[in-house]
PDB file of C-alpha atoms in Angstrom:
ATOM      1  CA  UNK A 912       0.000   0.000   0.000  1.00  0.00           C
ATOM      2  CA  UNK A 913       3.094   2.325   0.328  1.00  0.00           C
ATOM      3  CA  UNK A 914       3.325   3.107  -3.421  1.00  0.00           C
ATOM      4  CA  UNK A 915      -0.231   4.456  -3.848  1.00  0.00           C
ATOM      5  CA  UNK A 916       0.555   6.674  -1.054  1.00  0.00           C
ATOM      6  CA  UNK A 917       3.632   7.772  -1.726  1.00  0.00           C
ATOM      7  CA  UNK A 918       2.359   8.618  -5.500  1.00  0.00           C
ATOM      8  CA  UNK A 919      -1.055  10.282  -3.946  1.00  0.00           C
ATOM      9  CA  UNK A 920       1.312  12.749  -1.341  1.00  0.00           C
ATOM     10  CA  UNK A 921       3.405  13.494  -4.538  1.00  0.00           C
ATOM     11  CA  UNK A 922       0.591  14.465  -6.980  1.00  0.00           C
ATOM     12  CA  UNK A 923      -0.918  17.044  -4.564  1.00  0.00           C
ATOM     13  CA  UNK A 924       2.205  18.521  -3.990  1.00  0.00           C
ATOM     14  CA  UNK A 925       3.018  19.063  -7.587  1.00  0.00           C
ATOM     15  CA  UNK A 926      -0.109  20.871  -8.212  1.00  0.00           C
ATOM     16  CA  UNK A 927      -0.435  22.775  -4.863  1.00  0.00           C
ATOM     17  CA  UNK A 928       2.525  24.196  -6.429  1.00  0.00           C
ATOM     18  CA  UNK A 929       1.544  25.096  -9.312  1.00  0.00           C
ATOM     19  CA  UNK A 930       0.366  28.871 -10.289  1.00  0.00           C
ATOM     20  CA  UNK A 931      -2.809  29.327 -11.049  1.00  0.00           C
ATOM     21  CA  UNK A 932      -3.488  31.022 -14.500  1.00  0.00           C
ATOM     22  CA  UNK A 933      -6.339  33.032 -15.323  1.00  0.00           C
ATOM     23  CA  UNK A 934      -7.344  34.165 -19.227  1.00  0.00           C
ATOM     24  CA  UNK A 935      -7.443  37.940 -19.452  1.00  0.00           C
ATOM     25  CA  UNK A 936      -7.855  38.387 -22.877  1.00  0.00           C
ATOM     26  CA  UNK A 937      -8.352  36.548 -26.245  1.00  0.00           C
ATOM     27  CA  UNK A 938      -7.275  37.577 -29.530  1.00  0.00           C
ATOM     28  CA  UNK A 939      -8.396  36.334 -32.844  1.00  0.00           C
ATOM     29  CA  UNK A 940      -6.721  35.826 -35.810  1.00  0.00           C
ATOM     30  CA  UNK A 941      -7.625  34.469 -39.489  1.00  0.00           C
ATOM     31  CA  UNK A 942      -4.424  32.265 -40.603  1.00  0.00           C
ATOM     32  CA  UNK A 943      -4.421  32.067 -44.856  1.00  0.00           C
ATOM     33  CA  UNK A 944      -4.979  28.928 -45.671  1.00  0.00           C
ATOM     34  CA  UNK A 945      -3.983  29.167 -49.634  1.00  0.00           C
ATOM     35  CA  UNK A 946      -1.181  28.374 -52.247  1.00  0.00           C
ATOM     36  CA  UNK A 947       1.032  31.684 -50.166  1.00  0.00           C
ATOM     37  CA  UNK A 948       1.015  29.376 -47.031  1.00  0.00           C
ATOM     38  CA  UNK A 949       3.562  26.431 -48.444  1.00  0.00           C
ATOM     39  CA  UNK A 950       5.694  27.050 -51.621  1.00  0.00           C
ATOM     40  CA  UNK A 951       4.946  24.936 -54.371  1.00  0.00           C
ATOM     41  CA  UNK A 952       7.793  21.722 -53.966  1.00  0.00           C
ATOM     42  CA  UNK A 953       8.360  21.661 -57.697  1.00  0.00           C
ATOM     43  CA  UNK A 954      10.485  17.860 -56.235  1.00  0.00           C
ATOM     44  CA  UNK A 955       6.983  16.553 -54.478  1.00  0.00           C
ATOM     45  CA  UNK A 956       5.033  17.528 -57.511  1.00  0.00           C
ATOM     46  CA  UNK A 957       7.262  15.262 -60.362  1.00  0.00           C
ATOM     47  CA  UNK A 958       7.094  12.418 -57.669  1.00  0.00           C
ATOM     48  CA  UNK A 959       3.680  12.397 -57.877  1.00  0.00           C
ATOM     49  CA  UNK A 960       3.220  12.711 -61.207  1.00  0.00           C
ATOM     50  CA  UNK A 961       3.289   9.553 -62.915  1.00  0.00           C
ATOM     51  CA  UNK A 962       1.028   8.021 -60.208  1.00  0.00           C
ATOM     52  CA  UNK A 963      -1.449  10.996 -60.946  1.00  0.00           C
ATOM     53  CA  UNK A 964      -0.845  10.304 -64.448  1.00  0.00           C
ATOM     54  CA  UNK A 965      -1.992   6.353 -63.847  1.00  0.00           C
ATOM     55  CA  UNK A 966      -4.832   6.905 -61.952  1.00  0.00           C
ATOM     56  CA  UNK A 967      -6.568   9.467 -64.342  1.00  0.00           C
ATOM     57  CA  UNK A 968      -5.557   7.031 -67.004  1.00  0.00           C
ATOM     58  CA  UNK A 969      -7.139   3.628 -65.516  1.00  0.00           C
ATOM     59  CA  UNK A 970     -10.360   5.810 -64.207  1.00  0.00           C
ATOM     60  CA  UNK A 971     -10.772   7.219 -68.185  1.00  0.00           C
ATOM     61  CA  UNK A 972     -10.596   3.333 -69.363  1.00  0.00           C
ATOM     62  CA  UNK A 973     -13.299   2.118 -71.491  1.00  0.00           C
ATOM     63  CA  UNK A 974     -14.492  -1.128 -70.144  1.00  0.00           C
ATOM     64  CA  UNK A 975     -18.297  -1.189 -71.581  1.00  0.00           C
ATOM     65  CA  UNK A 976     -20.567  -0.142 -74.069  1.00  0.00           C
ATOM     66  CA  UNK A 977     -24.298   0.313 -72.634  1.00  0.00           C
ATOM     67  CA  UNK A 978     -27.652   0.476 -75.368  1.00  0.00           C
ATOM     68  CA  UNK A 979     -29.257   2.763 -72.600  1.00  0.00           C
ATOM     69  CA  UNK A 980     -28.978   4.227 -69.128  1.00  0.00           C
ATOM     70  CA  UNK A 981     -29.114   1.876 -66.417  1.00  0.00           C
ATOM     71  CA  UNK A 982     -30.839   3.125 -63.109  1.00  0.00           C
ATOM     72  CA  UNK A 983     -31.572   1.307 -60.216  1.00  0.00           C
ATOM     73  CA  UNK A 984     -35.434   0.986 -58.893  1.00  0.00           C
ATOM     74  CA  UNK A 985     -37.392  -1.215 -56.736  1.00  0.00           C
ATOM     75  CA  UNK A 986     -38.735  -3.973 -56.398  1.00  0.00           C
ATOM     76  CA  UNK A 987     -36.250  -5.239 -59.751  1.00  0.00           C
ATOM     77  CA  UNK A 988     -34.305  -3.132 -62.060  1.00  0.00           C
ATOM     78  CA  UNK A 989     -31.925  -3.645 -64.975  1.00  0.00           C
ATOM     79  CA  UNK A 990     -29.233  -2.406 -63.091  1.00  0.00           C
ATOM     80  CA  UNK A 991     -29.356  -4.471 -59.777  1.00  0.00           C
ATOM     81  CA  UNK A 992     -30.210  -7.605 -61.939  1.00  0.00           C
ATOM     82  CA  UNK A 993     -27.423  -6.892 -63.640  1.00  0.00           C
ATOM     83  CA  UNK A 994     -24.767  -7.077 -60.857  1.00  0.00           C
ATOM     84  CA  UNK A 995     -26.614  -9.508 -59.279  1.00  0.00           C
ATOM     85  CA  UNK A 996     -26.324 -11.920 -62.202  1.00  0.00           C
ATOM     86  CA  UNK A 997     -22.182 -10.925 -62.032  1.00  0.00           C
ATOM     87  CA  UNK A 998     -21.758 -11.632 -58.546  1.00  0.00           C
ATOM     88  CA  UNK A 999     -23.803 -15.231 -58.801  1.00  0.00           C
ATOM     89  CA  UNK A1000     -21.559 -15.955 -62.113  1.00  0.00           C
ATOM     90  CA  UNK A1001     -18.127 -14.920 -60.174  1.00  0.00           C
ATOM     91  CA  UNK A1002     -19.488 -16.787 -57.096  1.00  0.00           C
ATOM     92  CA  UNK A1003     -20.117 -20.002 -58.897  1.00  0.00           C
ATOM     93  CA  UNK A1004     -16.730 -19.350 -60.604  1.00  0.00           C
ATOM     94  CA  UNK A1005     -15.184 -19.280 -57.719  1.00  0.00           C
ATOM     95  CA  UNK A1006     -16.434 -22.374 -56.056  1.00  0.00           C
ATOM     96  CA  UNK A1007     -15.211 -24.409 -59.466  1.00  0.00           C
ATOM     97  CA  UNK A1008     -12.132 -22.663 -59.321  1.00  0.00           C
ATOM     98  CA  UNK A1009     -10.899 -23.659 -55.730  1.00  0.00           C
ATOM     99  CA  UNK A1010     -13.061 -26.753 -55.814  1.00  0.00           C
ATOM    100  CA  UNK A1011     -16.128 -26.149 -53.843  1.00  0.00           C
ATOM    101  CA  UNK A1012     -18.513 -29.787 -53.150  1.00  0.00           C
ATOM    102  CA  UNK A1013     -21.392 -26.004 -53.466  1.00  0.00           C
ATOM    103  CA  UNK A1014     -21.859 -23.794 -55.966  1.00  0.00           C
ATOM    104  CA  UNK A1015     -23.935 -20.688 -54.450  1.00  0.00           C
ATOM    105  CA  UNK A1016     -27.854 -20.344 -55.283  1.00  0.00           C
ATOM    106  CA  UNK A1017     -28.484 -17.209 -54.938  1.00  0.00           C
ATOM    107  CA  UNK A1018     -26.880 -13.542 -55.058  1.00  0.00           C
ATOM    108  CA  UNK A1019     -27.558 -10.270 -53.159  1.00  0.00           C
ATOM    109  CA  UNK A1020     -26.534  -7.143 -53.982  1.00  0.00           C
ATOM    110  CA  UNK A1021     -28.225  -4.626 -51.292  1.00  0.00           C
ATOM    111  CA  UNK A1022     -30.007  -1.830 -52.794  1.00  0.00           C
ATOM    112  CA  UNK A1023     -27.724   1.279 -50.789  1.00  0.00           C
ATOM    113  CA  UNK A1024     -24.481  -0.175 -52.175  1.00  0.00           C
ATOM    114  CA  UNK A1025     -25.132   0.810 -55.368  1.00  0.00           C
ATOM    115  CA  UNK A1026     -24.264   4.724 -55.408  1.00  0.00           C
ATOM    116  CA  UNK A1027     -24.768   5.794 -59.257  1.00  0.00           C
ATOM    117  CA  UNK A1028     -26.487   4.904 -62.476  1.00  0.00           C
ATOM    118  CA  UNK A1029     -24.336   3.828 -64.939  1.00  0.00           C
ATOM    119  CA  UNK A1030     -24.032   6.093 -68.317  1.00  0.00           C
ATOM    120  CA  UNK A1031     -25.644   5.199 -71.957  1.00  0.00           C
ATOM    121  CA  UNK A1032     -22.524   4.938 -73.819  1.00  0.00           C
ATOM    122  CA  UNK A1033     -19.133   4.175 -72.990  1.00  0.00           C
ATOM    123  CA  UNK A1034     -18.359   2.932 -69.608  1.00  0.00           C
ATOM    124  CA  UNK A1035     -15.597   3.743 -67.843  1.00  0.00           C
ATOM    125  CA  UNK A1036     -13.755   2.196 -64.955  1.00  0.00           C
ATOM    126  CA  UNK A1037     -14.059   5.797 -62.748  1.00  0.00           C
ATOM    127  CA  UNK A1038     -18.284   5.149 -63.546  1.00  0.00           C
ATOM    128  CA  UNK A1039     -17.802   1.654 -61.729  1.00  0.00           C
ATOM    129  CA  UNK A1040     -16.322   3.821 -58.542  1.00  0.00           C
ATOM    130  CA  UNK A1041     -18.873   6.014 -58.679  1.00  0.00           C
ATOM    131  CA  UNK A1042     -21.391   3.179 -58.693  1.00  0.00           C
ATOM    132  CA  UNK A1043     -19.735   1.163 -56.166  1.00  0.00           C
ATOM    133  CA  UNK A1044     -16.994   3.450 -53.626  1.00  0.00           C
ATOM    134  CA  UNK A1045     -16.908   0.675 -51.248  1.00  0.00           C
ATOM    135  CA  UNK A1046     -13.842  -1.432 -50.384  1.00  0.00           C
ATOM    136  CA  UNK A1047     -16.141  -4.521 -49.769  1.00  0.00           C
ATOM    137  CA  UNK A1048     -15.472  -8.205 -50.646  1.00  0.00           C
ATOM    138  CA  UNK A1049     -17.198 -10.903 -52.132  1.00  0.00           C
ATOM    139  CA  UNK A1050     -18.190 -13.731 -49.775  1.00  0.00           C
ATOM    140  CA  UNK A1051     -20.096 -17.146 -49.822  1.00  0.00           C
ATOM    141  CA  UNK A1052     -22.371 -17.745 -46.639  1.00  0.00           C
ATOM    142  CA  UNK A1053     -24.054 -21.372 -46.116  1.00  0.00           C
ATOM    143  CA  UNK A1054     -27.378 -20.599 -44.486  1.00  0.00           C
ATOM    144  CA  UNK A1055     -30.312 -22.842 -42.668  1.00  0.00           C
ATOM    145  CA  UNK A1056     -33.883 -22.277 -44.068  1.00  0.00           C
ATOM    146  CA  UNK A1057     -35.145 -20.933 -41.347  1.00  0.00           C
ATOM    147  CA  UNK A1058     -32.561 -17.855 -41.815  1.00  0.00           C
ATOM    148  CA  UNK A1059     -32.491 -17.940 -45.030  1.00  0.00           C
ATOM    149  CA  UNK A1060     -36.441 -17.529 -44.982  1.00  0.00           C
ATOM    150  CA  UNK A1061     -35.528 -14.233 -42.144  1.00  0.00           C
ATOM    151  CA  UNK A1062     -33.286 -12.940 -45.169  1.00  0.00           C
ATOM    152  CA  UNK A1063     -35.629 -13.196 -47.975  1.00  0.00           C
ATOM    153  CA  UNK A1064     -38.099 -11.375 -45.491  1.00  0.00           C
ATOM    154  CA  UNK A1065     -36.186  -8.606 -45.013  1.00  0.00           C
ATOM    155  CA  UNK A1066     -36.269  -8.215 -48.520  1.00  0.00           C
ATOM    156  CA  UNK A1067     -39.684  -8.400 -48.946  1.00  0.00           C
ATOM    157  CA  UNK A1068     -40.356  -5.966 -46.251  1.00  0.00           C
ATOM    158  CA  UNK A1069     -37.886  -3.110 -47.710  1.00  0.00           C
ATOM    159  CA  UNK A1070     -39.542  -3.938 -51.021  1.00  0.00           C
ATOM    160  CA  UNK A1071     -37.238  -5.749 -53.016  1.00  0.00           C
ATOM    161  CA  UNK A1072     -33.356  -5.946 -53.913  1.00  0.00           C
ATOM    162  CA  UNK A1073     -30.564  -6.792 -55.858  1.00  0.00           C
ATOM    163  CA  UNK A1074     -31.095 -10.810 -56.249  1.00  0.00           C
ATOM    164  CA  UNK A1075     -30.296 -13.682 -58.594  1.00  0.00           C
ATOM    165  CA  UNK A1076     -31.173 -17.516 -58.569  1.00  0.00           C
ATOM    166  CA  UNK A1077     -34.374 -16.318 -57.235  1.00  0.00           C
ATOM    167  CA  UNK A1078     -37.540 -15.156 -57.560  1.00  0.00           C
ATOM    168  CA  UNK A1079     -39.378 -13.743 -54.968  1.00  0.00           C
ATOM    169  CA  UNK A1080     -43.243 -12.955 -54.839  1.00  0.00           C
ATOM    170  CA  UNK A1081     -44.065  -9.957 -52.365  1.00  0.00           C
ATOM    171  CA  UNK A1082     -47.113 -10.000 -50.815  1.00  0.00           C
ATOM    172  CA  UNK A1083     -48.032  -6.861 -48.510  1.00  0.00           C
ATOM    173  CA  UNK A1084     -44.799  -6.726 -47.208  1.00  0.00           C
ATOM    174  CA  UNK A1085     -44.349 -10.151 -46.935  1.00  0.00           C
ATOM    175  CA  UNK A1086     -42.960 -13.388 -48.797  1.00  0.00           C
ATOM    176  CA  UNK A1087     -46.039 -14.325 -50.598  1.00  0.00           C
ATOM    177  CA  UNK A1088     -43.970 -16.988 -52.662  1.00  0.00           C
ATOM    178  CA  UNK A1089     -40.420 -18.281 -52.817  1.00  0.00           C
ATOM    179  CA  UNK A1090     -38.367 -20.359 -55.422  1.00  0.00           C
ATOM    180  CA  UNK A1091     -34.588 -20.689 -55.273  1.00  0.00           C
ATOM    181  CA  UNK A1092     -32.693 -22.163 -58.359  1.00  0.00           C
ATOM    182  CA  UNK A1093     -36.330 -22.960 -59.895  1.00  0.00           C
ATOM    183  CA  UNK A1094     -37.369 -25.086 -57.125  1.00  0.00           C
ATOM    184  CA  UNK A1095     -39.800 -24.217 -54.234  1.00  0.00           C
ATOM    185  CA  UNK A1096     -38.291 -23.119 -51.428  1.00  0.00           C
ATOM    186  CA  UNK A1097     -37.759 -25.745 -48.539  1.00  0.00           C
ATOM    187  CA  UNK A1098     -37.217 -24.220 -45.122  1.00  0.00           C
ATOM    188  CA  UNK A1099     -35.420 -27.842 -43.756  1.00  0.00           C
ATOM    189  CA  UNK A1100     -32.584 -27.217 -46.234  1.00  0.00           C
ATOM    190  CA  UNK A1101     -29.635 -25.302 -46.732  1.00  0.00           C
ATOM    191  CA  UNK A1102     -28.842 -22.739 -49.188  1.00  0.00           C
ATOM    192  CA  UNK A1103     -25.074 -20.872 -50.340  1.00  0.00           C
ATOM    193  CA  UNK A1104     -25.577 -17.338 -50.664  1.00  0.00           C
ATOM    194  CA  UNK A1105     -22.881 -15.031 -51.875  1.00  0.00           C
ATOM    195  CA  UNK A1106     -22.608 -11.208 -50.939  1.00  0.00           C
ATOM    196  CA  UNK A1107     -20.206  -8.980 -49.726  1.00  0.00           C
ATOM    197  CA  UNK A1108     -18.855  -8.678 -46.135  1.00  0.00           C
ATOM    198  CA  UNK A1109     -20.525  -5.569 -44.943  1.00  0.00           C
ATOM    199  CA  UNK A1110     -23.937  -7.946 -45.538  1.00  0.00           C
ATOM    200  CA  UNK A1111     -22.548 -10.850 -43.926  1.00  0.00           C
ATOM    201  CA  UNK A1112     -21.146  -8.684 -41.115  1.00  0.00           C
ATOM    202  CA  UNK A1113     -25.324  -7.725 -40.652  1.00  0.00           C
ATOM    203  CA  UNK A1114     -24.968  -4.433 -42.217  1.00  0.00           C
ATOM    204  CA  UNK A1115     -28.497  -2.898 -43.470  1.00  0.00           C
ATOM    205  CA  UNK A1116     -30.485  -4.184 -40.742  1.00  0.00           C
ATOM    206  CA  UNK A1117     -29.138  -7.793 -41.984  1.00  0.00           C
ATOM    207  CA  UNK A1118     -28.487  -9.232 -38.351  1.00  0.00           C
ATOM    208  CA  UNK A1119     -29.457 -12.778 -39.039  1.00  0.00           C
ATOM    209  CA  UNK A1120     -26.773 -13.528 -41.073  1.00  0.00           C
ATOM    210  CA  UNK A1121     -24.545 -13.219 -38.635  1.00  0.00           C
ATOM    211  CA  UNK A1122     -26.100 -16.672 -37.697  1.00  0.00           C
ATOM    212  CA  UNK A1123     -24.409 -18.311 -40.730  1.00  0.00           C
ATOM    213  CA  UNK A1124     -23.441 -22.543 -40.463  1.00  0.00           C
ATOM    214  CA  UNK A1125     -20.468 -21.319 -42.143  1.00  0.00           C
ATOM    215  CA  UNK A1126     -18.944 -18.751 -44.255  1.00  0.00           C
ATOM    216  CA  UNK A1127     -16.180 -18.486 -47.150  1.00  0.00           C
ATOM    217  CA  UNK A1128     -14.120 -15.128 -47.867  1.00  0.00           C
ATOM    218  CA  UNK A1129     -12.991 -15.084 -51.227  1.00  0.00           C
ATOM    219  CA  UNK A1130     -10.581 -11.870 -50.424  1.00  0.00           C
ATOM    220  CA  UNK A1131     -11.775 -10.667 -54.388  1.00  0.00           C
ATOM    221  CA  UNK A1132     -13.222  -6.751 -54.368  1.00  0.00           C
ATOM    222  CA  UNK A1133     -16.791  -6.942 -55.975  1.00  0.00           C
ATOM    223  CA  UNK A1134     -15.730  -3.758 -57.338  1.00  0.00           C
ATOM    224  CA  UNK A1135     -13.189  -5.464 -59.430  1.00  0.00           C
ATOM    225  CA  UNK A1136     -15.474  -8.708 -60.080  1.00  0.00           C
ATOM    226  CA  UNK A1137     -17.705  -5.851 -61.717  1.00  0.00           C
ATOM    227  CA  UNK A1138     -14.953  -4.280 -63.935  1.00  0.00           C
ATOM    228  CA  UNK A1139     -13.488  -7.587 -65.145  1.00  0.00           C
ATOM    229  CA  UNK A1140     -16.988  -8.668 -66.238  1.00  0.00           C
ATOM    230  CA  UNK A1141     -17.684  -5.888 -68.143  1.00  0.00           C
ATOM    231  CA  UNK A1142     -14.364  -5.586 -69.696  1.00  0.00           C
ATOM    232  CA  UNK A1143     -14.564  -9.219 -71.214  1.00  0.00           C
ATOM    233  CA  UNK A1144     -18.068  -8.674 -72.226  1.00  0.00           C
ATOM    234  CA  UNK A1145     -16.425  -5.790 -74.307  1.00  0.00           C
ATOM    235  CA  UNK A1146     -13.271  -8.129 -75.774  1.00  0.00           C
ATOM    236  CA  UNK A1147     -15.828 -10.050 -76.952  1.00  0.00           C
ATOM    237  CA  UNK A1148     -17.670  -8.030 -79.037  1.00  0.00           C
ATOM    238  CA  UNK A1149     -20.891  -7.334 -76.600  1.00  0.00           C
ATOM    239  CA  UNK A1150     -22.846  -4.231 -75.136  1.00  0.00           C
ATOM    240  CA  UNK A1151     -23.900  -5.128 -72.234  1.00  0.00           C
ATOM    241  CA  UNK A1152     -27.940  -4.762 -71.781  1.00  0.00           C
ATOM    242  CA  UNK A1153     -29.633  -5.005 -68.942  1.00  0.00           C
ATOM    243  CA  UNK A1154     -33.526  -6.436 -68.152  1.00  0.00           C
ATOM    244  CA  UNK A1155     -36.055  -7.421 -65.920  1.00  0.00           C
ATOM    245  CA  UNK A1156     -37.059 -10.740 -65.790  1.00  0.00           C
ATOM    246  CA  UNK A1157     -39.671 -10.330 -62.736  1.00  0.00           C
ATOM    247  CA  UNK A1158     -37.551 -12.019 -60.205  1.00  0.00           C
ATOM    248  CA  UNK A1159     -38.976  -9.633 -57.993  1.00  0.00           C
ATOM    249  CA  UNK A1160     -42.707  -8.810 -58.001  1.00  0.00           C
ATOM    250  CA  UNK A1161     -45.868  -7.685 -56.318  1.00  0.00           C
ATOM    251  CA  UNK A1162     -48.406 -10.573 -55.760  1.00  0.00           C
TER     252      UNK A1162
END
């Protein structure tokens, strides 16, 4: 117990001793906050050049062709059916790949990550960015019916969403039917989903996921899944063209 006082007797001390101060006055000052400030480091500036260079470069990249405007709407629209349909083909790429026993059945793409139409015209790789800003990953999450069913809910209830290998009849704000990969939806069996980790983590109000049997990271940006898809679809010759298939729709 000696320590605690010995470091108690010196702390009031050291501040017994100390003078108090007392603000008299207070003066105010606007500080320039322009090119005059810091001299323009001519050495900094060719450094950085050639990365600038590279950047505005890769962002001005043509990657697609588009027949028309895609914008995003609810409860379907050409442009969340459209990623959708590229994460579920990169997903089930994936799984052959590293040699999965699964392939995923369905794909969600929630309806906030997607920040921007994408242009009529050329496509560039800075209009993916815009669409997408996000950092986040694609993952593969093995769920029970029973949350599976709480997922596909959710959807229904915020009236719809980016989804493939589905379809999804929404009744009142409910799920008023169900099929995944063409077949009725059974709640006693288990279902791959892939998404991206902000989802799986139980971002937008998707808490239930968190109760996964089991989850796969892939460590691949969907960002880049998005440009890479869209850039072969242009070596080979394609526009890409999005539609609505009613995958999505009001019973």
């Amino acid at each position: 117990m000696r320590h605690p006082v010995i470091l108690s007797t010196l702390l009031i001390i050291l501040f017994s001793c100390r003078t108090l101060l007392v603000v008299s006055d207070v003066e105010k000052r606007n500080i320039s906050n322009d090119s005059l400030v810091v001299a323009y480091n001519t050495e900094i500036a060719d450094l950085v050049a050639p990365y600038r260079q590279n950047l505005q470069g890769d962002m001005s990249r043509v990657i697609s062709i588009s027949k028309e405007e895609l914008i995003r709407s609810k409860p379907e629209s050409k442009l969340t059916n459209l990623v959708a349909d590229m994460l579920l083909n990169s997903g089930v790429a994936f799984c052959r790949i590293t040699k999965q026993a699964f392939v995923p059945d369905v794909a969600y793409v929630n309806y906030g990550g997607l920040r921007a139409s994408l242009p009529k015209g050329e496509i560039t790789v800075g209009d993916i960015y815009q669409l997408m800003p996000f950092e986040n990953e694609m993952v593969l999450l093995k769920l029970s019916g029973t949350t599976m069913e709480q997922f596909v809910e959710q959807i229904a209830l915020r009236g719809g969403d980016g989804v493939a290998g589905m379809r999804l009849g929404i009744e009142g704000s409910r799920i008023g039917s169900l099929e995944v990969d063409g077949q009725e939806f059974e709640r006693n069996k288990d279902y791959w989903v892939v998404t991206n980790d902000y989802i799986a983590a139980g971002g937008d109000d998707m808490s239930m996921l968190v109760n996964r049997k089991e989850m796969i990271e892939t460590g691949l940006k969907i960002r880049d899944i998005i440009i890479e898809n869209l850039e072969s679809e242009l070596q080979s010759g394609r526009r890409i063209q999005g539609a609505t298939d009613g995958r999505i729709y009001y019973e």
